[in-house]
Amino acid sequence: MNILLIEDDLRICEVTEKYFTNQGAGVTVVTNGKDALDRVAAGLEGFSLVLLDIMLPGADGFTICRSIRRISDIPVLFITAKGREEDILHGYDLGCDDYIVKPFLLSALYAKCCAVCKRTEGKPDTVLTCGAIRLDTRRLTCFAGGQEIELTPKGFAILRYLMEHPGWTVSRDTLLDRVWGEDDFVIDRVVDNHIKRLRKALGSAGKQIHTVIGRGYKLMEE
């Protein structure tokens, strides 16, 4: 278990890092919001979980959590002195996996981290990325070039199938079967119209959907 700890209280950083390290976990400490956002922008590969304070210099924890959720489904646990109901509910609305109010027992915090990591370990990734497009299949959100994009249910389903098969040529018949199913009577032109609207919604990232003449469509990274 490798933890990213974002906390400006140096005493909490010290005792948490020591306890977790003694348990065999790795801990990387970031002590301000700006550096945390830089870390998120660089990617969170290699980390199992994020422990995140809310009241931080540079950027608050809510902003950082929102940034994390734009690129990753990594578990996020808030550790904070902000124990008001509206703060807790806001944390969960942003997609945190747990909300822990200070003070807390280090043993309980470690146990929660282990439980969350165990629960999420081995689950299929709910966040799909291809080039400038990011699709969260659990939260049903889509981002293109860092901007959230609103898609119709059919557009989302088409994009999801293409992103699950990047670089593959997907025929219109396959999309009709996977997205509309046998109960809906539709023709190939319907697929073409949805692809056209999908490209428009994605803006410049829509160029990633390539037409393979006479065969169908494929999604590429460029």
mmCIF file of C-alpha atoms in Angstrom:
data_model
loop_
_atom_site.group_PDB
_atom_site.id
_atom_site.type_symbol
_atom_site.label_atom_id
_atom_site.label_comp_id
_atom_site.label_asym_id
_atom_site.label_seq_id
_atom_site.Cartn_x
_atom_site.Cartn_y
_atom_site.Cartn_z
ATOM 1 C CA MET A 1 0.000 0.000 0.000
ATOM 2 C CA ASN A 2 1.455 3.339 -1.104
ATOM 3 C CA ILE A 3 -0.209 6.455 0.330
ATOM 4 C CA LEU A 4 -0.188 10.056 -0.897
ATOM 5 C CA LEU A 5 -0.670 12.201 2.224
ATOM 6 C CA ILE A 6 -1.701 15.822 1.537
ATOM 7 C CA GLU A 7 -1.568 17.614 4.889
ATOM 8 C CA ASP A 8 -0.039 20.893 6.110
ATOM 9 C CA ASP A 9 0.174 19.966 9.814
ATOM 10 C CA LEU A 10 3.763 18.746 10.059
ATOM 11 C CA ARG A 11 3.118 16.922 13.333
ATOM 12 C CA ILE A 12 0.291 14.908 11.786
ATOM 13 C CA CYS A 13 2.501 14.194 8.763
ATOM 14 C CA GLU A 14 5.303 12.981 10.992
ATOM 15 C CA VAL A 15 3.280 10.630 13.203
ATOM 16 C CA THR A 16 1.162 9.320 10.302
ATOM 17 C CA GLU A 17 4.192 8.612 8.138
ATOM 18 C CA LYS A 18 5.949 6.873 11.025
ATOM 19 C CA TYR A 19 2.951 4.706 11.931
ATOM 20 C CA PHE A 20 2.142 3.710 8.349
ATOM 21 C CA THR A 21 5.790 3.013 7.544
ATOM 22 C CA ASN A 22 6.058 0.754 10.594
ATOM 23 C CA GLN A 23 3.085 -1.172 9.228
ATOM 24 C CA GLY A 24 4.873 -1.668 5.920
ATOM 25 C CA ALA A 25 3.131 1.040 3.891
ATOM 26 C CA GLY A 26 4.831 3.683 1.780
ATOM 27 C CA VAL A 27 3.970 7.341 2.395
ATOM 28 C CA THR A 28 4.631 10.395 0.209
ATOM 29 C CA VAL A 29 3.898 13.727 1.920
ATOM 30 C CA VAL A 30 2.752 16.954 0.244
ATOM 31 C CA THR A 31 2.182 19.926 2.548
ATOM 32 C CA ASN A 32 0.408 22.557 0.441
ATOM 33 C CA GLY A 33 -2.405 22.738 -2.063
ATOM 34 C CA LYS A 34 -0.418 24.091 -4.994
ATOM 35 C CA ASP A 35 2.133 21.280 -4.841
ATOM 36 C CA ALA A 36 -0.716 18.808 -4.448
ATOM 37 C CA LEU A 37 -2.382 20.051 -7.648
ATOM 38 C CA ASP A 38 0.975 19.793 -9.441
ATOM 39 C CA ARG A 39 1.301 16.216 -8.190
ATOM 40 C CA VAL A 40 -2.203 15.365 -9.399
ATOM 41 C CA ALA A 41 -1.523 16.921 -12.803
ATOM 42 C CA ALA A 42 1.607 14.761 -13.113
ATOM 43 C CA GLY A 43 -0.489 11.634 -12.515
ATOM 44 C CA LEU A 44 -1.196 9.380 -9.553
ATOM 45 C CA GLU A 45 0.242 6.147 -10.881
ATOM 46 C CA GLY A 46 1.827 4.059 -8.151
ATOM 47 C CA PHE A 47 -0.390 5.355 -5.350
ATOM 48 C CA SER A 48 -3.014 3.154 -3.705
ATOM 49 C CA LEU A 49 -4.918 5.884 -1.893
ATOM 50 C CA VAL A 50 -4.945 9.630 -1.104
ATOM 51 C CA LEU A 51 -5.295 11.023 2.427
ATOM 52 C CA LEU A 52 -6.423 14.613 1.987
ATOM 53 C CA ASP A 53 -6.808 17.515 4.394
ATOM 54 C CA ILE A 54 -9.271 20.278 3.461
ATOM 55 C CA MET A 55 -7.786 23.456 4.971
ATOM 56 C CA LEU A 56 -4.530 23.787 3.030
ATOM 57 C CA PRO A 57 -2.452 26.742 1.836
ATOM 58 C CA GLY A 58 -2.511 27.285 -1.918
ATOM 59 C CA ALA A 59 -5.677 25.304 -2.676
ATOM 60 C CA ASP A 60 -8.252 23.647 -0.444
ATOM 61 C CA GLY A 61 -8.899 19.931 -0.277
ATOM 62 C CA PHE A 62 -12.246 20.170 -2.037
ATOM 63 C CA THR A 63 -10.543 21.722 -5.064
ATOM 64 C CA ILE A 64 -7.859 19.026 -5.008
ATOM 65 C CA CYS A 65 -10.430 16.224 -4.747
ATOM 66 C CA ARG A 66 -12.313 17.665 -7.707
ATOM 67 C CA SER A 67 -9.067 17.735 -9.678
ATOM 68 C CA ILE A 68 -8.295 14.129 -8.727
ATOM 69 C CA ARG A 69 -11.707 12.945 -9.863
ATOM 70 C CA ARG A 70 -11.145 14.463 -13.283
ATOM 71 C CA ILE A 71 -8.269 12.077 -13.947
ATOM 72 C CA SER A 72 -8.521 9.136 -11.554
ATOM 73 C CA ASP A 73 -10.813 6.869 -9.571
ATOM 74 C CA ILE A 74 -8.159 6.379 -6.862
ATOM 75 C CA PRO A 75 -9.677 6.161 -3.338
ATOM 76 C CA VAL A 76 -9.691 9.512 -1.507
ATOM 77 C CA LEU A 77 -10.135 9.819 2.265
ATOM 78 C CA PHE A 78 -10.603 13.269 3.747
ATOM 79 C CA ILE A 79 -8.892 13.815 7.117
ATOM 80 C CA THR A 80 -9.974 17.177 8.456
ATOM 81 C CA ALA A 81 -11.112 19.282 11.386
ATOM 82 C CA LYS A 82 -14.138 20.426 9.363
ATOM 83 C CA GLY A 83 -16.879 18.288 10.873
ATOM 84 C CA ARG A 84 -19.992 20.204 9.853
ATOM 85 C CA GLU A 85 -22.684 18.182 8.123
ATOM 86 C CA GLU A 86 -22.576 20.347 4.987
ATOM 87 C CA ASP A 87 -18.808 19.833 4.691
ATOM 88 C CA ILE A 88 -19.122 16.067 5.075
ATOM 89 C CA LEU A 89 -21.907 15.863 2.489
ATOM 90 C CA HIS A 90 -19.945 18.086 0.107
ATOM 91 C CA GLY A 91 -16.955 15.769 0.442
ATOM 92 C CA TYR A 92 -19.030 12.761 -0.540
ATOM 93 C CA ASP A 93 -20.647 14.710 -3.392
ATOM 94 C CA LEU A 94 -17.155 15.311 -4.775
ATOM 95 C CA GLY A 95 -16.493 11.561 -4.768
ATOM 96 C CA CYS A 96 -14.499 10.874 -1.598
ATOM 97 C CA ASP A 97 -14.527 7.306 -0.287
ATOM 98 C CA ASP A 98 -14.525 8.272 3.405
ATOM 99 C CA TYR A 99 -14.566 11.407 5.561
ATOM 100 C CA ILE A 100 -12.636 11.292 8.838
ATOM 101 C CA VAL A 101 -12.879 14.128 11.352
ATOM 102 C CA LYS A 102 -9.815 15.032 13.462
ATOM 103 C CA PRO A 103 -8.670 13.969 15.963
ATOM 104 C CA PHE A 104 -8.490 10.320 14.951
ATOM 105 C CA LEU A 105 -6.709 7.163 16.065
ATOM 106 C CA LEU A 106 -3.826 6.255 13.772
ATOM 107 C CA SER A 107 -4.685 2.583 14.151
ATOM 108 C CA ALA A 108 -8.267 3.265 13.024
ATOM 109 C CA LEU A 109 -7.079 5.408 10.108
ATOM 110 C CA TYR A 110 -4.700 2.687 8.960
ATOM 111 C CA ALA A 111 -7.460 0.074 9.254
ATOM 112 C CA LYS A 112 -9.789 2.238 7.143
ATOM 113 C CA CYS A 113 -7.087 2.652 4.492
ATOM 114 C CA CYS A 114 -6.513 -1.097 4.358
ATOM 115 C CA ALA A 115 -10.256 -1.759 4.099
ATOM 116 C CA VAL A 116 -10.726 0.740 1.261
ATOM 117 C CA CYS A 117 -7.729 -0.591 -0.670
ATOM 118 C CA LYS A 118 -8.916 -4.173 -0.221
ATOM 119 C CA ARG A 119 -12.414 -3.255 -1.376
ATOM 120 C CA THR A 120 -11.180 -1.518 -4.522
ATOM 121 C CA GLU A 121 -8.302 -3.876 -5.348
ATOM 122 C CA GLY A 122 -8.859 -5.897 -8.476
ATOM 123 C CA LYS A 123 -12.010 -4.040 -9.503
ATOM 124 C CA PRO A 124 -12.191 -3.040 -13.150
ATOM 125 C CA ASP A 125 -11.188 0.553 -13.741
ATOM 126 C CA THR A 126 -14.273 2.743 -13.999
ATOM 127 C CA VAL A 127 -12.280 5.571 -15.580
ATOM 128 C CA LEU A 128 -11.435 5.173 -19.260
ATOM 129 C CA THR A 129 -8.992 7.495 -20.977
ATOM 130 C CA CYS A 130 -7.957 7.876 -24.594
ATOM 131 C CA GLY A 131 -6.022 10.910 -25.719
ATOM 132 C CA ALA A 132 -7.864 14.027 -24.531
ATOM 133 C CA ILE A 133 -11.030 12.113 -23.610
ATOM 134 C CA ARG A 134 -11.777 10.793 -20.126
ATOM 135 C CA LEU A 135 -14.913 8.806 -19.338
ATOM 136 C CA ASP A 136 -16.037 7.843 -15.824
ATOM 137 C CA THR A 137 -18.435 4.922 -16.216
ATOM 138 C CA ARG A 138 -19.414 4.947 -12.553
ATOM 139 C CA ARG A 139 -20.232 8.639 -12.249
ATOM 140 C CA LEU A 140 -21.397 8.882 -15.879
ATOM 141 C CA THR A 141 -19.235 11.911 -16.605
ATOM 142 C CA CYS A 142 -17.145 12.789 -19.637
ATOM 143 C CA PHE A 143 -14.233 15.220 -19.926
ATOM 144 C CA ALA A 144 -12.545 16.334 -23.127
ATOM 145 C CA GLY A 145 -9.453 18.477 -22.887
ATOM 146 C CA GLY A 146 -10.100 18.947 -19.175
ATOM 147 C CA GLN A 147 -13.626 20.331 -19.730
ATOM 148 C CA GLU A 148 -16.738 18.427 -18.668
ATOM 149 C CA ILE A 149 -18.927 17.498 -21.633
ATOM 150 C CA GLU A 150 -22.642 16.735 -21.563
ATOM 151 C CA LEU A 151 -23.567 13.687 -23.624
ATOM 152 C CA THR A 152 -26.868 12.030 -24.401
ATOM 153 C CA PRO A 153 -27.298 8.500 -22.979
ATOM 154 C CA LYS A 154 -26.804 7.012 -26.449
ATOM 155 C CA GLY A 155 -23.781 9.210 -27.108
ATOM 156 C CA PHE A 156 -22.262 8.153 -23.796
ATOM 157 C CA ALA A 157 -22.883 4.477 -24.577
ATOM 158 C CA ILE A 158 -21.322 4.762 -28.036
ATOM 159 C CA LEU A 159 -18.270 6.555 -26.685
ATOM 160 C CA ARG A 160 -17.919 4.041 -23.868
ATOM 161 C CA TYR A 161 -17.865 1.111 -26.298
ATOM 162 C CA LEU A 162 -15.320 2.838 -28.528
ATOM 163 C CA MET A 163 -13.138 3.656 -25.508
ATOM 164 C CA GLU A 164 -13.325 0.062 -24.287
ATOM 165 C CA HIS A 165 -11.925 -0.971 -27.689
ATOM 166 C CA PRO A 166 -9.386 1.759 -28.608
ATOM 167 C CA GLY A 167 -7.864 1.389 -32.051
ATOM 168 C CA TRP A 168 -10.426 -1.245 -33.084
ATOM 169 C CA THR A 169 -12.634 -0.721 -36.099
ATOM 170 C CA VAL A 170 -16.172 -1.036 -34.731
ATOM 171 C CA SER A 171 -18.892 -1.658 -37.299
ATOM 172 C CA ARG A 172 -22.240 0.121 -37.325
ATOM 173 C CA ASP A 173 -23.950 -3.226 -36.770
ATOM 174 C CA THR A 174 -21.886 -3.787 -33.621
ATOM 175 C CA LEU A 175 -22.845 -0.367 -32.266
ATOM 176 C CA LEU A 176 -26.492 -0.996 -33.112
ATOM 177 C CA ASP A 177 -26.363 -4.286 -31.230
ATOM 178 C CA ARG A 178 -24.394 -2.997 -28.215
ATOM 179 C CA VAL A 179 -26.109 0.378 -27.784
ATOM 180 C CA TRP A 180 -29.641 -0.081 -29.106
ATOM 181 C CA GLY A 181 -30.060 -3.828 -28.687
ATOM 182 C CA GLU A 182 -32.544 -6.088 -30.418
ATOM 183 C CA ASP A 183 -35.638 -4.310 -29.113
ATOM 184 C CA ASP A 184 -35.088 -1.068 -31.061
ATOM 185 C CA PHE A 185 -35.521 -0.988 -34.823
ATOM 186 C CA VAL A 186 -32.984 1.493 -36.159
ATOM 187 C CA ILE A 187 -30.900 1.839 -39.314
ATOM 188 C CA ASP A 188 -27.225 2.526 -39.956
ATOM 189 C CA ARG A 189 -27.891 6.212 -40.604
ATOM 190 C CA VAL A 190 -28.977 6.623 -36.975
ATOM 191 C CA VAL A 191 -25.495 5.554 -35.862
ATOM 192 C CA ASP A 192 -23.895 8.032 -38.254
ATOM 193 C CA ASN A 193 -26.058 10.867 -36.904
ATOM 194 C CA HIS A 194 -25.156 10.020 -33.290
ATOM 195 C CA ILE A 195 -21.460 9.887 -34.180
ATOM 196 C CA LYS A 196 -21.782 13.310 -35.822
ATOM 197 C CA ARG A 197 -23.375 14.782 -32.692
ATOM 198 C CA LEU A 198 -20.825 13.029 -30.486
ATOM 199 C CA ARG A 199 -17.915 14.537 -32.410
ATOM 200 C CA LYS A 200 -19.468 17.983 -32.137
ATOM 201 C CA ALA A 201 -19.977 17.610 -28.377
ATOM 202 C CA LEU A 202 -16.346 16.560 -27.885
ATOM 203 C CA GLY A 203 -15.026 19.631 -29.696
ATOM 204 C CA SER A 204 -11.444 19.247 -30.912
ATOM 205 C CA ALA A 205 -11.268 15.813 -29.258
ATOM 206 C CA GLY A 206 -13.969 14.660 -31.670
ATOM 207 C CA LYS A 207 -11.217 14.249 -34.267
ATOM 208 C CA GLN A 208 -10.148 11.145 -32.334
ATOM 209 C CA ILE A 209 -13.183 9.318 -33.754
ATOM 210 C CA HIS A 210 -12.092 8.181 -37.197
ATOM 211 C CA THR A 211 -14.394 6.994 -39.965
ATOM 212 C CA VAL A 212 -13.291 3.752 -41.603
ATOM 213 C CA ILE A 213 -15.027 3.941 -44.970
ATOM 214 C CA GLY A 214 -17.325 1.026 -45.620
ATOM 215 C CA ARG A 215 -16.579 -0.546 -42.228
ATOM 216 C CA GLY A 216 -17.435 1.701 -39.295
ATOM 217 C CA TYR A 217 -15.566 3.820 -36.752
ATOM 218 C CA LYS A 218 -12.529 3.630 -34.494
ATOM 219 C CA LEU A 219 -11.217 5.738 -31.636
ATOM 220 C CA MET A 220 -7.579 6.815 -31.751
ATOM 221 C CA GLU A 221 -5.429 8.686 -29.199
ATOM 222 C CA GLU A 222 -4.402 11.555 -31.468
#
